[in-house]
XYZ file of N, CA, C and O in Angstrom:
820
model
N -8.851 13.585 -4.727
C -8.088 12.637 -3.927
C -7.052 11.932 -4.790
O -7.343 11.502 -5.905
N -5.843 11.826 -4.272
C -4.765 11.129 -4.967
C -4.365 9.880 -4.167
O -4.427 9.880 -2.940
N -3.970 8.847 -4.894
C -3.493 7.613 -4.267
C -2.039 7.420 -4.665
O -1.728 7.234 -5.848
N -1.148 7.479 -3.678
C 0.275 7.237 -3.899
C 0.635 5.863 -3.344
O -0.027 5.353 -2.440
N 1.681 5.289 -3.878
C 2.148 4.002 -3.372
C 3.671 3.947 -3.471
O 4.284 4.633 -4.312
N 4.269 3.139 -2.614
C 5.718 3.004 -2.551
C 6.099 1.579 -2.934
O 5.521 0.615 -2.436
N 7.075 1.452 -3.816
C 7.588 0.136 -4.200
C 8.910 -0.126 -3.488
O 9.622 0.812 -3.107
N 9.214 -1.404 -3.275
C 10.519 -1.817 -2.749
C 10.846 -1.179 -1.395
O 11.930 -0.652 -1.192
N 9.897 -1.232 -0.464
C 10.133 -0.579 0.826
C 10.422 -1.559 1.957
O 10.517 -1.157 3.116
N 10.552 -2.857 1.635
C 10.919 -3.870 2.631
C 12.026 -4.741 2.052
O 11.888 -5.288 0.953
N 13.115 -4.888 2.781
C 14.303 -5.568 2.262
C 14.016 -7.005 1.847
O 14.471 -7.458 0.785
N 13.262 -7.741 2.666
C 13.004 -9.142 2.340
C 12.174 -9.275 1.076
O 12.402 -10.181 0.252
N 11.209 -8.382 0.890
C 10.423 -8.406 -0.338
C 11.314 -8.126 -1.541
O 11.190 -8.774 -2.584
N 12.213 -7.179 -1.404
C 13.101 -6.830 -2.519
C 13.925 -8.030 -2.960
O 14.163 -8.247 -4.147
N 14.364 -8.827 -1.986
C 15.158 -10.003 -2.325
C 14.325 -11.020 -3.104
O 14.767 -11.565 -4.104
N 13.090 -11.260 -2.640
C 12.248 -12.252 -3.319
C 11.787 -11.745 -4.680
O 11.524 -12.536 -5.586
N 11.689 -10.420 -4.827
C 11.268 -9.846 -6.107
C 12.420 -9.726 -7.083
O 12.234 -9.323 -8.234
N 13.634 -10.037 -6.626
C 14.796 -9.946 -7.497
C 15.175 -8.524 -7.841
O 15.786 -8.254 -8.874
N 14.825 -7.590 -6.957
C 15.123 -6.183 -7.227
C 16.452 -5.775 -6.614
O 16.760 -6.134 -5.482
N 17.249 -4.995 -7.332
C 18.490 -4.481 -6.769
C 18.267 -3.262 -5.883
O 19.192 -2.746 -5.286
N 17.005 -2.797 -5.813
C 16.724 -1.566 -5.089
C 16.511 -1.864 -3.615
O 15.493 -2.414 -3.217
N 17.463 -1.506 -2.780
C 17.320 -1.695 -1.341
C 17.099 -0.363 -0.644
O 16.198 -0.207 0.143
N 17.908 0.622 -0.939
C 17.693 1.951 -0.373
C 18.397 2.964 -1.259
O 19.608 3.184 -1.145
N 17.646 3.566 -2.156
C 18.192 4.579 -3.035
C 18.143 5.944 -2.376
O 17.896 6.080 -1.184
N 18.358 6.964 -3.177
C 18.335 8.328 -2.643
C 16.915 8.783 -2.326
O 16.710 9.645 -1.483
N 15.930 8.231 -3.022
C 14.527 8.564 -2.785
C 13.709 7.277 -2.862
O 14.087 6.326 -3.568
N 12.568 7.214 -2.172
C 11.688 6.052 -2.330
C 11.137 5.985 -3.750
O 11.038 7.001 -4.443
N 10.780 4.778 -4.178
C 10.193 4.578 -5.497
C 8.681 4.779 -5.374
O 7.992 4.010 -4.714
N 8.182 5.842 -5.996
C 6.785 6.249 -5.859
C 6.043 6.003 -7.166
O 6.557 6.278 -8.244
N 4.825 5.466 -7.057
C 3.939 5.420 -8.214
C 2.539 5.805 -7.750
O 2.285 5.926 -6.541
N 1.646 6.025 -8.687
C 0.279 6.430 -8.343
C -0.718 5.392 -8.848
O -0.422 4.596 -9.740
N -1.886 5.420 -8.228
C -2.986 4.562 -8.646
C -4.181 5.463 -8.968
O -4.376 6.504 -8.324
N -4.979 5.074 -9.944
C -6.142 5.865 -10.316
C -7.141 5.933 -9.172
O -7.293 4.969 -8.407
N -7.839 7.064 -9.043
C -8.830 7.169 -7.968
C -9.957 6.149 -8.147
O -10.578 5.718 -7.180
N -10.199 5.716 -9.378
C -11.234 4.710 -9.625
C -10.818 3.314 -9.165
O -11.636 2.394 -9.158
N -9.545 3.150 -8.777
C -9.096 1.849 -8.259
C -9.437 1.668 -6.783
O -9.311 0.565 -6.256
N -9.886 2.739 -6.114
C -10.157 2.669 -4.681
C -11.334 1.735 -4.389
O -12.389 1.822 -5.016
N -11.127 0.845 -3.425
C -12.150 -0.109 -2.980
C -12.264 0.019 -1.469
O -11.290 -0.200 -0.751
N -13.440 0.356 -0.966
C -13.607 0.541 0.471
C -15.014 0.165 0.880
O -15.862 -0.160 0.045
N -15.261 0.190 2.186
C -16.597 -0.074 2.696
C -17.028 -1.525 2.600
O -18.223 -1.824 2.653
N -16.063 -2.450 2.453
C -16.402 -3.856 2.396
C -16.980 -4.317 1.068
O -17.470 -5.454 0.971
N -16.942 -3.458 0.057
C -17.454 -3.864 -1.248
C -16.583 -4.970 -1.840
O -15.383 -5.020 -1.601
N -17.162 -5.866 -2.638
C -16.370 -6.954 -3.219
C -15.384 -6.450 -4.259
O -15.598 -5.414 -4.895
N -14.308 -7.187 -4.407
C -13.323 -6.926 -5.446
C -13.595 -7.890 -6.603
O -13.616 -9.106 -6.411
N -13.845 -7.348 -7.795
C -14.134 -8.168 -8.962
C -12.861 -8.372 -9.768
O -12.235 -7.412 -10.225
N -12.454 -9.615 -9.918
C -11.234 -9.919 -10.658
C -11.391 -9.536 -12.117
O -12.387 -9.898 -12.760
N -10.421 -8.813 -12.685
C -10.491 -8.483 -14.112
C -10.403 -9.753 -14.960
O -9.713 -10.704 -14.594
N -11.086 -9.758 -16.080
C -11.124 -10.943 -16.930
C -9.874 -11.109 -17.792
O -9.557 -12.220 -18.210
N -9.159 -10.011 -18.039
C -8.138 -10.042 -19.095
C -6.716 -9.787 -18.599
O -5.807 -9.687 -19.418
N -6.506 -9.711 -17.291
C -5.187 -9.310 -16.799
C -4.368 -10.453 -16.214
O -3.272 -10.238 -15.709
N -4.882 -11.672 -16.271
C -4.109 -12.793 -15.760
C -4.086 -12.838 -14.241
O -5.022 -12.401 -13.568
N -2.995 -13.353 -13.697
C -2.863 -13.546 -12.252
C -2.898 -12.206 -11.512
O -2.192 -11.257 -11.872
N -3.718 -12.148 -10.466
C -3.808 -10.967 -9.612
C -3.278 -11.341 -8.230
O -3.760 -12.293 -7.611
N -2.293 -10.604 -7.755
C -1.674 -10.861 -6.457
C -2.128 -9.851 -5.416
O -2.341 -8.671 -5.732
N -2.252 -10.292 -4.168
C -2.452 -9.377 -3.040
C -1.093 -8.859 -2.576
O -0.084 -9.548 -2.641
N -1.074 -7.620 -2.120
C 0.095 -7.029 -1.461
C -0.432 -6.219 -0.285
O -0.913 -5.098 -0.448
N -0.377 -6.788 0.912
C -0.859 -6.098 2.102
C 0.078 -4.941 2.450
O 1.305 -5.076 2.386
N -0.501 -3.809 2.820
C 0.303 -2.628 3.120
C -0.328 -1.807 4.243
O -1.549 -1.817 4.428
N 0.517 -1.087 4.962
C 0.036 -0.057 5.875
C -0.273 1.176 5.029
O 0.568 1.627 4.252
N -1.493 1.689 5.177
C -1.944 2.839 4.390
C -2.135 4.032 5.318
O -2.684 3.901 6.415
N -1.689 5.185 4.868
C -1.698 6.408 5.676
C -2.655 7.425 5.060
O -2.684 7.591 3.833
N -3.415 8.115 5.911
C -4.343 9.146 5.443
C -3.783 10.545 5.692
O -3.445 10.902 6.829
N -3.695 11.338 4.634
C -3.222 12.722 4.738
C -4.342 13.583 5.312
O -5.508 13.440 4.923
N -3.986 14.479 6.236
C -5.016 15.240 6.947
C -4.923 16.753 6.764
O -5.740 17.483 7.314
N -3.935 17.226 5.981
C -3.856 18.668 5.771
C -3.079 18.961 4.500
O -2.351 18.119 3.991
N -3.264 20.172 3.999
C -2.604 20.619 2.778
C -1.121 20.844 3.038
O -0.742 21.417 4.068
N -0.283 20.370 2.116
C 1.144 20.585 2.311
C 1.943 20.376 1.039
O 1.609 19.545 0.206
N 3.013 21.129 0.903
C 3.948 20.987 -0.220
C 5.353 21.264 0.322
O 5.558 22.170 1.124
N 6.324 20.457 -0.100
C 7.691 20.639 0.363
C 7.821 20.480 1.870
O 8.492 21.275 2.536
N 7.218 19.444 2.401
C 7.157 19.257 3.853
C 8.491 18.715 4.371
O 8.945 17.657 3.923
N 9.132 19.390 5.324
C 10.350 18.827 5.933
C 10.017 17.548 6.697
O 8.946 17.433 7.300
N 10.913 16.602 6.683
C 10.644 15.315 7.329
C 10.327 15.477 8.812
O 9.483 14.763 9.348
N 10.967 16.434 9.472
C 10.749 16.591 10.914
C 9.333 17.071 11.242
O 8.882 16.948 12.382
N 8.632 17.619 10.232
C 7.257 18.068 10.451
C 6.225 17.139 9.812
O 5.020 17.395 9.894
N 6.685 16.066 9.179
C 5.779 15.219 8.397
C 4.684 14.583 9.257
O 3.574 14.331 8.768
N 4.960 14.318 10.541
C 3.968 13.668 11.403
C 2.708 14.506 11.570
O 1.659 13.989 11.971
N 2.787 15.785 11.253
C 1.629 16.656 11.379
C 0.649 16.483 10.215
O -0.456 17.030 10.254
N 1.056 15.761 9.183
C 0.287 15.717 7.947
C -0.473 14.411 7.722
O -1.054 14.206 6.666
N -0.477 13.528 8.701
C -1.320 12.338 8.612
C -1.941 12.092 9.982
O -1.347 12.385 11.018
N -3.154 11.552 9.967
C -3.885 11.402 11.234
C -4.451 10.010 11.470
O -5.037 9.748 12.522
N -4.293 9.090 10.507
C -4.857 7.758 10.672
C -4.167 6.785 9.725
O -3.593 7.190 8.708
N -4.257 5.501 10.066
C -3.720 4.450 9.207
C -4.739 3.329 9.102
O -5.679 3.233 9.903
N -4.542 2.464 8.128
C -5.347 1.264 7.996
C -4.528 0.213 7.278
O -3.407 0.467 6.828
N -5.084 -0.972 7.188
C -4.494 -2.021 6.355
C -5.157 -1.952 4.985
O -6.382 -1.820 4.883
N -4.359 -2.014 3.945
C -4.886 -1.992 2.591
C -4.262 -3.092 1.755
O -3.307 -3.750 2.172
N -4.823 -3.295 0.576
C -4.278 -4.272 -0.367
C -4.018 -3.576 -1.694
O -4.945 -3.026 -2.304
N -2.759 -3.592 -2.093
C -2.350 -3.089 -3.402
C -2.394 -4.283 -4.357
O -1.427 -5.031 -4.474
N -3.549 -4.483 -5.008
C -3.672 -5.603 -5.938
C -2.837 -5.329 -7.191
O -2.813 -4.204 -7.708
N -2.164 -6.371 -7.664
C -1.234 -6.226 -8.785
C -1.471 -7.323 -9.815
O -1.526 -8.506 -9.465
N -1.612 -6.925 -11.070
C -1.685 -7.893 -12.163
C -0.257 -8.363 -12.440
O 0.497 -7.728 -13.174
N 0.122 -9.480 -11.803
C 1.532 -9.880 -11.747
C 2.096 -10.284 -13.105
O 3.219 -9.901 -13.446
N 1.357 -11.054 -13.872
C 1.859 -11.453 -15.190
C 2.120 -10.223 -16.055
O 3.159 -10.116 -16.718
N 1.182 -9.304 -16.035
C 1.327 -8.087 -16.823
C 2.486 -7.248 -16.311
O 3.256 -6.673 -17.095
N 2.633 -7.159 -14.993
C 3.739 -6.384 -14.434
C 5.088 -6.924 -14.903
O 5.992 -6.159 -15.251
N 5.233 -8.228 -14.927
C 6.492 -8.817 -15.375
C 6.770 -8.497 -16.833
O 7.917 -8.215 -17.214
N 5.724 -8.498 -17.649
C 5.897 -8.121 -19.048
C 6.326 -6.662 -19.176
O 7.214 -6.329 -19.963
N 5.680 -5.794 -18.402
C 6.011 -4.372 -18.449
C 7.442 -4.121 -17.980
O 8.158 -3.285 -18.540
N 7.874 -4.827 -16.936
C 9.245 -4.686 -16.443
C 10.260 -5.038 -17.519
O 11.260 -4.343 -17.714
N 10.006 -6.129 -18.227
C 10.937 -6.568 -19.269
C 11.082 -5.524 -20.366
O 12.143 -5.397 -20.979
N 10.010 -4.778 -20.596
C 10.019 -3.758 -21.644
C 10.327 -2.359 -21.101
O 10.285 -1.386 -21.847
N 10.630 -2.287 -19.785
C 10.908 -0.994 -19.128
C 9.766 -0.001 -19.316
O 9.986 1.192 -19.549
N 8.544 -0.514 -19.203
C 7.359 0.316 -19.374
C 6.719 0.618 -18.021
O 6.928 -0.108 -17.051
N 5.915 1.687 -17.926
C 5.252 2.031 -16.669
C 4.294 0.938 -16.201
O 3.808 0.131 -17.001
N 3.992 0.942 -14.895
C 3.174 -0.079 -14.274
C 1.695 0.286 -14.185
O 0.912 -0.468 -13.610
N 1.289 1.421 -14.709
C -0.052 1.933 -14.434
C -1.156 0.907 -14.650
O -2.053 0.752 -13.812
N -1.113 0.208 -15.760
C -2.194 -0.719 -16.088
C -2.285 -1.855 -15.076
O -3.380 -2.268 -14.678
N -1.141 -2.351 -14.605
C -1.166 -3.502 -13.696
C -1.441 -3.097 -12.250
O -1.647 -3.957 -11.405
N -1.469 -1.806 -11.957
C -1.669 -1.333 -10.589
C -2.925 -0.494 -10.396
O -3.298 -0.226 -9.251
N -3.568 -0.069 -11.470
C -4.624 0.942 -11.346
C -5.979 0.500 -11.859
O -6.871 1.329 -12.043
N -6.164 -0.794 -12.108
C -7.479 -1.250 -12.552
C -8.489 -1.092 -11.417
O -8.131 -0.931 -10.239
N -9.758 -1.140 -11.755
C -10.823 -0.958 -10.752
C -10.682 -1.979 -9.631
O -10.531 -3.179 -9.877
N -10.727 -1.495 -8.390
C -10.633 -2.366 -7.218
C -9.227 -2.699 -6.793
O -9.031 -3.473 -5.857
N -8.220 -2.107 -7.427
C -6.826 -2.461 -7.153
C -6.253 -1.794 -5.913
O -5.107 -2.062 -5.541
N -7.027 -0.933 -5.261
C -6.544 -0.237 -4.060
C -7.576 -0.383 -2.950
O -8.386 0.518 -2.709
N -7.572 -1.515 -2.293
C -8.533 -1.776 -1.217
C -8.026 -1.187 0.094
O -6.854 -1.338 0.426
N -8.909 -0.518 0.827
C -8.540 0.017 2.142
C -9.612 -0.342 3.161
O -10.785 -0.518 2.822
N -9.180 -0.441 4.422
C -10.088 -0.751 5.508
C -10.516 0.491 6.270
O -10.333 1.628 5.808
N -11.062 0.270 7.453
C -11.476 1.367 8.325
C -10.232 2.046 8.902
O -9.233 1.396 9.218
N -10.325 3.337 9.064
C -9.179 4.106 9.566
C -9.040 3.977 11.081
O -10.030 4.008 11.810
N -7.805 3.850 11.536
C -7.480 3.834 12.954
C -6.762 5.151 13.274
O -5.679 5.411 12.737
N -7.334 5.999 14.125
C -6.688 7.284 14.433
C -5.316 7.082 15.072
O -5.113 6.156 15.865
N -4.393 7.964 14.736
C -3.039 7.841 15.263
C -3.008 7.927 16.783
O -2.152 7.293 17.417
N -3.928 8.657 17.387
C -3.908 8.781 18.840
C -4.230 7.461 19.540
O -3.987 7.319 20.740
N -4.760 6.491 18.798
C -5.045 5.178 19.376
C -3.885 4.203 19.182
O -3.988 3.042 19.596
N -2.804 4.668 18.586
C -1.643 3.821 18.321
C -0.438 4.344 19.083
O -0.353 5.537 19.406
N 0.520 3.481 19.343
C 1.678 3.881 20.145
C 2.614 4.796 19.373
O 3.022 5.848 19.864
N 2.980 4.418 18.145
C 3.913 5.211 17.333
C 3.845 4.705 15.906
O 3.570 3.525 15.658
N 4.119 5.568 14.948
C 4.055 5.188 13.542
C 5.095 4.121 13.200
O 4.897 3.335 12.265
N 6.183 4.043 13.959
C 7.225 3.059 13.693
C 7.028 1.764 14.494
O 7.924 0.931 14.534
N 5.856 1.620 15.110
C 5.602 0.430 15.931
C 4.196 -0.100 15.671
O 3.405 -0.291 16.594
N 3.881 -0.325 14.401
C 2.558 -0.810 14.013
C 2.722 -2.118 13.245
O 3.513 -2.214 12.308
N 1.950 -3.103 13.663
C 1.927 -4.372 12.930
C 0.640 -4.443 12.116
O -0.414 -3.963 12.548
N 0.745 -5.022 10.947
C -0.429 -5.202 10.102
C -0.347 -6.583 9.466
O 0.742 -7.147 9.303
N -1.504 -7.129 9.120
C -1.507 -8.494 8.580
C -2.712 -8.704 7.687
O -3.698 -7.955 7.735
N -2.616 -9.765 6.874
C -3.669 -10.100 5.932
C -3.965 -11.591 6.025
O -3.046 -12.417 6.076
N -5.251 -11.916 6.082
C -5.701 -13.305 6.048
C -6.492 -13.546 4.770
O -7.243 -12.666 4.316
N -6.342 -14.715 4.203
C -7.157 -15.152 3.070
C -7.858 -16.438 3.479
O -7.204 -17.417 3.850
N -9.179 -16.397 3.501
C -9.989 -17.549 3.917
C -9.614 -18.030 5.312
O -9.536 -19.239 5.588
N -9.357 -17.062 6.209
C -9.062 -17.378 7.592
C -7.640 -17.801 7.875
O -7.301 -18.088 9.034
N -6.785 -17.815 6.864
C -5.386 -18.225 7.043
C -4.463 -17.024 6.846
O -4.575 -16.318 5.851
N -3.578 -16.800 7.794
C -2.659 -15.674 7.668
C -1.697 -15.907 6.504
O -1.074 -16.959 6.399
N -1.599 -14.907 5.631
C -0.716 -15.028 4.467
C 0.372 -13.955 4.437
O 1.363 -14.101 3.725
N 0.190 -12.881 5.207
C 1.160 -11.793 5.175
C 1.134 -11.045 6.500
O 0.069 -10.758 7.050
N 2.315 -10.721 6.996
C 2.454 -9.927 8.218
C 3.556 -8.910 8.015
O 4.616 -9.241 7.474
N 3.304 -7.675 8.432
C 4.308 -6.629 8.285
C 4.438 -5.809 9.550
O 3.551 -5.818 10.418
N 5.545 -5.101 9.651
C 5.839 -4.244 10.803
C 6.409 -2.935 10.285
O 7.376 -2.934 9.511
N 5.790 -1.839 10.670
C 6.194 -0.539 10.122
C 7.641 -0.194 10.448
O 8.283 0.553 9.704
N 8.168 -0.747 11.538
C 9.558 -0.482 11.893
C 10.555 -1.102 10.928
O 11.748 -0.772 10.973
N 10.093 -2.005 10.050
C 10.977 -2.631 9.073
C 11.055 -1.878 7.750
O 11.795 -2.287 6.844
N 10.288 -0.810 7.614
C 10.312 -0.055 6.357
C 11.695 0.512 6.083
O 12.368 1.015 6.999
N 12.119 0.443 4.838
C 13.374 1.098 4.446
C 13.209 2.610 4.446
O 14.112 3.343 4.832
N 12.057 3.064 3.966
C 11.697 4.486 4.019
C 10.550 4.633 5.000
O 9.488 4.032 4.816
N 10.736 5.420 6.051
C 9.697 5.609 7.050
C 8.533 6.408 6.468
O 8.661 7.048 5.409
N 7.399 6.372 7.154
C 6.248 7.158 6.719
C 6.610 8.630 6.608
O 6.262 9.307 5.631
N 7.326 9.158 7.591
C 7.688 10.574 7.548
C 8.597 10.884 6.360
O 8.455 11.932 5.711
N 9.515 9.986 6.044
C 10.392 10.188 4.887
C 9.596 10.131 3.586
O 9.873 10.890 2.642
N 8.607 9.247 3.530
C 7.763 9.151 2.336
C 6.965 10.434 2.148
O 6.883 10.973 1.033
N 6.361 10.931 3.225
C 5.601 12.185 3.156
C 6.480 13.314 2.633
O 6.080 14.086 1.743
N 7.685 13.424 3.159
C 8.600 14.483 2.723
C 8.944 14.332 1.254
O 8.966 15.324 0.501
N 9.208 13.110 0.823
C 9.598 12.876 -0.563
C 8.450 13.156 -1.529
O 8.627 13.859 -2.539
N 7.277 12.622 -1.239
C 6.131 12.833 -2.127
C 5.789 14.308 -2.238
O 5.498 14.829 -3.324
N 5.853 15.019 -1.112
C 5.440 16.422 -1.107
C 6.419 17.345 -1.811
O 6.103 18.504 -2.078
N 7.602 16.852 -2.123
C 8.529 17.668 -2.913
C 8.057 17.792 -4.358
O 8.377 18.765 -5.045
N 7.279 16.798 -4.815
C 6.830 16.779 -6.202
C 5.337 17.052 -6.356
O 4.899 17.563 -7.384
N 4.553 16.676 -5.345
C 3.100 16.808 -5.413
C 2.591 17.581 -4.206
O 3.083 17.382 -3.099
N 1.593 18.391 -4.422
C 0.895 19.003 -3.299
C -0.006 17.963 -2.652
O -0.862 17.374 -3.323
N 0.196 17.724 -1.387
C -0.664 16.798 -0.652
C -1.915 17.532 -0.177
O -1.834 18.673 0.290
N -3.043 16.868 -0.301
C -4.310 17.456 0.116
C -5.024 16.533 1.097
O -4.797 15.320 1.095
N -5.868 17.115 1.914
C -6.643 16.332 2.869
C -7.414 15.225 2.141
O -8.097 15.494 1.153
N -7.263 14.001 2.620
C -7.952 12.871 2.011
C -7.096 12.054 1.070
O -7.482 10.943 0.687
N -5.932 12.573 0.663
C -4.999 11.758 -0.119
C -4.555 10.575 0.728
O -4.504 10.652 1.966
N -4.243 9.468 0.072
C -3.796 8.291 0.813
C -2.497 7.756 0.229
O -2.221 7.920 -0.958
N -1.717 7.118 1.088
C -0.405 6.608 0.685
C -0.270 5.154 1.119
O -0.329 4.837 2.312
N -0.094 4.259 0.152
C 0.265 2.869 0.414
C 1.777 2.822 0.601
O 2.529 3.271 -0.270
N 2.235 2.293 1.735
C 3.632 2.473 2.120
C 4.554 1.306 1.770
O 5.708 1.275 2.194
N 4.070 0.339 0.992
C 4.927 -0.767 0.575
C 4.512 -2.076 1.211
O 3.890 -2.105 2.278
N 4.881 -3.171 0.555
C 4.457 -4.493 1.022
C 5.637 -5.334 1.485
O 6.702 -5.295 0.878
N 5.455 -6.083 2.555
C 6.471 -7.049 2.971
C 6.308 -8.354 2.193
O 5.361 -8.527 1.425
N 7.204 -9.262 2.409
C 7.153 -10.576 1.772
C 6.450 -11.567 2.708
O 6.546 -11.433 3.930
N 5.733 -12.565 2.145
C 5.522 -12.864 0.725
C 4.175 -12.341 0.242
O 3.261 -12.106 1.034
N 4.027 -12.186 -1.070
C 2.735 -11.898 -1.681
C 2.245 -13.166 -2.369
O 2.962 -14.158 -2.441
N 1.005 -13.131 -2.866
C 0.488 -14.323 -3.519
C -0.795 -14.038 -4.273
O -1.362 -12.946 -4.164
N -1.282 -15.013 -5.026
C -2.459 -14.796 -5.873
C -3.775 -14.868 -5.102
O -3.875 -15.537 -4.073
N -4.770 -14.153 -5.607
C -6.135 -14.272 -5.099
C -6.980 -14.969 -6.150
O -6.656 -14.965 -7.343
N -8.075 -15.560 -5.675
C -8.941 -16.328 -6.554
C -10.396 -15.976 -6.284
O -10.736 -15.425 -5.222
N -11.234 -16.288 -7.228
C -12.661 -16.058 -7.060
C -13.162 -16.763 -5.802
O -12.756 -17.892 -5.503
N -14.000 -16.065 -5.051
C -14.621 -16.538 -3.803
C -13.685 -16.499 -2.600
O -14.071 -16.958 -1.519
N -12.482 -15.964 -2.728
C -11.631 -15.757 -1.564
C -12.261 -14.729 -0.632
O -12.906 -13.760 -1.080
N -12.052 -14.920 0.664
C -12.505 -13.972 1.686
C -11.266 -13.320 2.294
O -10.397 -14.003 2.830
N -11.191 -11.999 2.196
C -10.004 -11.247 2.608
C -10.288 -10.483 3.890
O -11.302 -9.783 3.992
N -9.406 -10.592 4.867
C -9.492 -9.780 6.076
C -8.122 -9.188 6.382
O -7.095 -9.830 6.166
N -8.118 -7.960 6.876
C -6.869 -7.278 7.200
C -6.924 -6.679 8.593
O -8.007 -6.303 9.080
N -5.760 -6.574 9.209
C -5.668 -6.144 10.602
C -4.595 -5.080 10.791
O -3.548 -5.110 10.138
N -4.863 -4.148 11.701
C -3.854 -3.226 12.232
C -3.652 -3.612 13.680
O -4.594 -3.551 14.481
N -2.447 -4.044 14.017
C -2.195 -4.699 15.297
C -3.197 -5.853 15.423
O -3.244 -6.712 14.556
N -4.036 -5.887 16.442
C -5.002 -6.976 16.572
C -6.410 -6.568 16.151
O -7.365 -7.332 16.342
N -6.556 -5.385 15.591
C -7.876 -4.881 15.234
C -8.205 -5.200 13.777
O -7.476 -4.833 12.866
N -9.332 -5.875 13.562
C -9.775 -6.135 12.185
C -10.340 -4.857 11.590
O -11.296 -4.302 12.102
N -9.739 -4.406 10.496
C -10.171 -3.156 9.875
C -10.632 -3.350 8.433
O -11.223 -2.436 7.845
N -10.362 -4.525 7.874
C -10.620 -4.745 6.448
C -11.275 -6.099 6.259
O -10.826 -7.102 6.822
N -12.362 -6.145 5.476
C -13.026 -7.419 5.205
C -13.842 -7.293 3.928
O -14.667 -6.382 3.792
N -13.591 -8.180 2.980
C -14.358 -8.178 1.727
C -14.143 -9.515 1.013
O -13.274 -10.303 1.369
N -14.947 -9.732 -0.024
C -14.867 -10.953 -0.812
C -14.337 -10.651 -2.205
O -14.506 -9.541 -2.731
N -13.738 -11.655 -2.792
C -13.276 -11.567 -4.180
C -14.295 -12.289 -5.048
O -14.698 -13.410 -4.758
N -14.719 -11.597 -6.108
C -15.755 -12.157 -7.000
C -15.152 -12.456 -8.376
O -14.164 -11.890 -8.775
């Protein structure tokens, strides 16, 4: 199983992040280690040595068939479910890495850095471009996103990723975070939603 993620996929987030990247020729793709996957309501344990850890709520897509070099017009055939996920980021470390033009792997791939909820089958949703997702921390809404606001659509992401990597059943794709993001703390209670359905719930330890 591979975990892909997209950076800078919402215009408002890009502005707050100070990024000049609004819409390039290809989406900005990075990967997360399979050991970073957190699911089934298990707690997320904050790393002791990485400083501030931020939540980034995202719509996550599940790949359902083998594919390579997938044309965008056929990309909808290659995913069958979505969920709300959290791309946890060691923010202080990420800023240091950016200044040095170094890769982000360490700040994005630590254990528990890729939380996902229960999958919602696509047949239960209206359209991939009409999905709302949100994140609550301790019962307070902190982030809301809409798939129609993505700079790169899910189908475009599938096409782009598959030009470089063979997609396999069970691979997952984090499709980018809207603004704003923020820090998590010990004993926080995290819940995530797809439309009005609660699909994600866990504690931070």
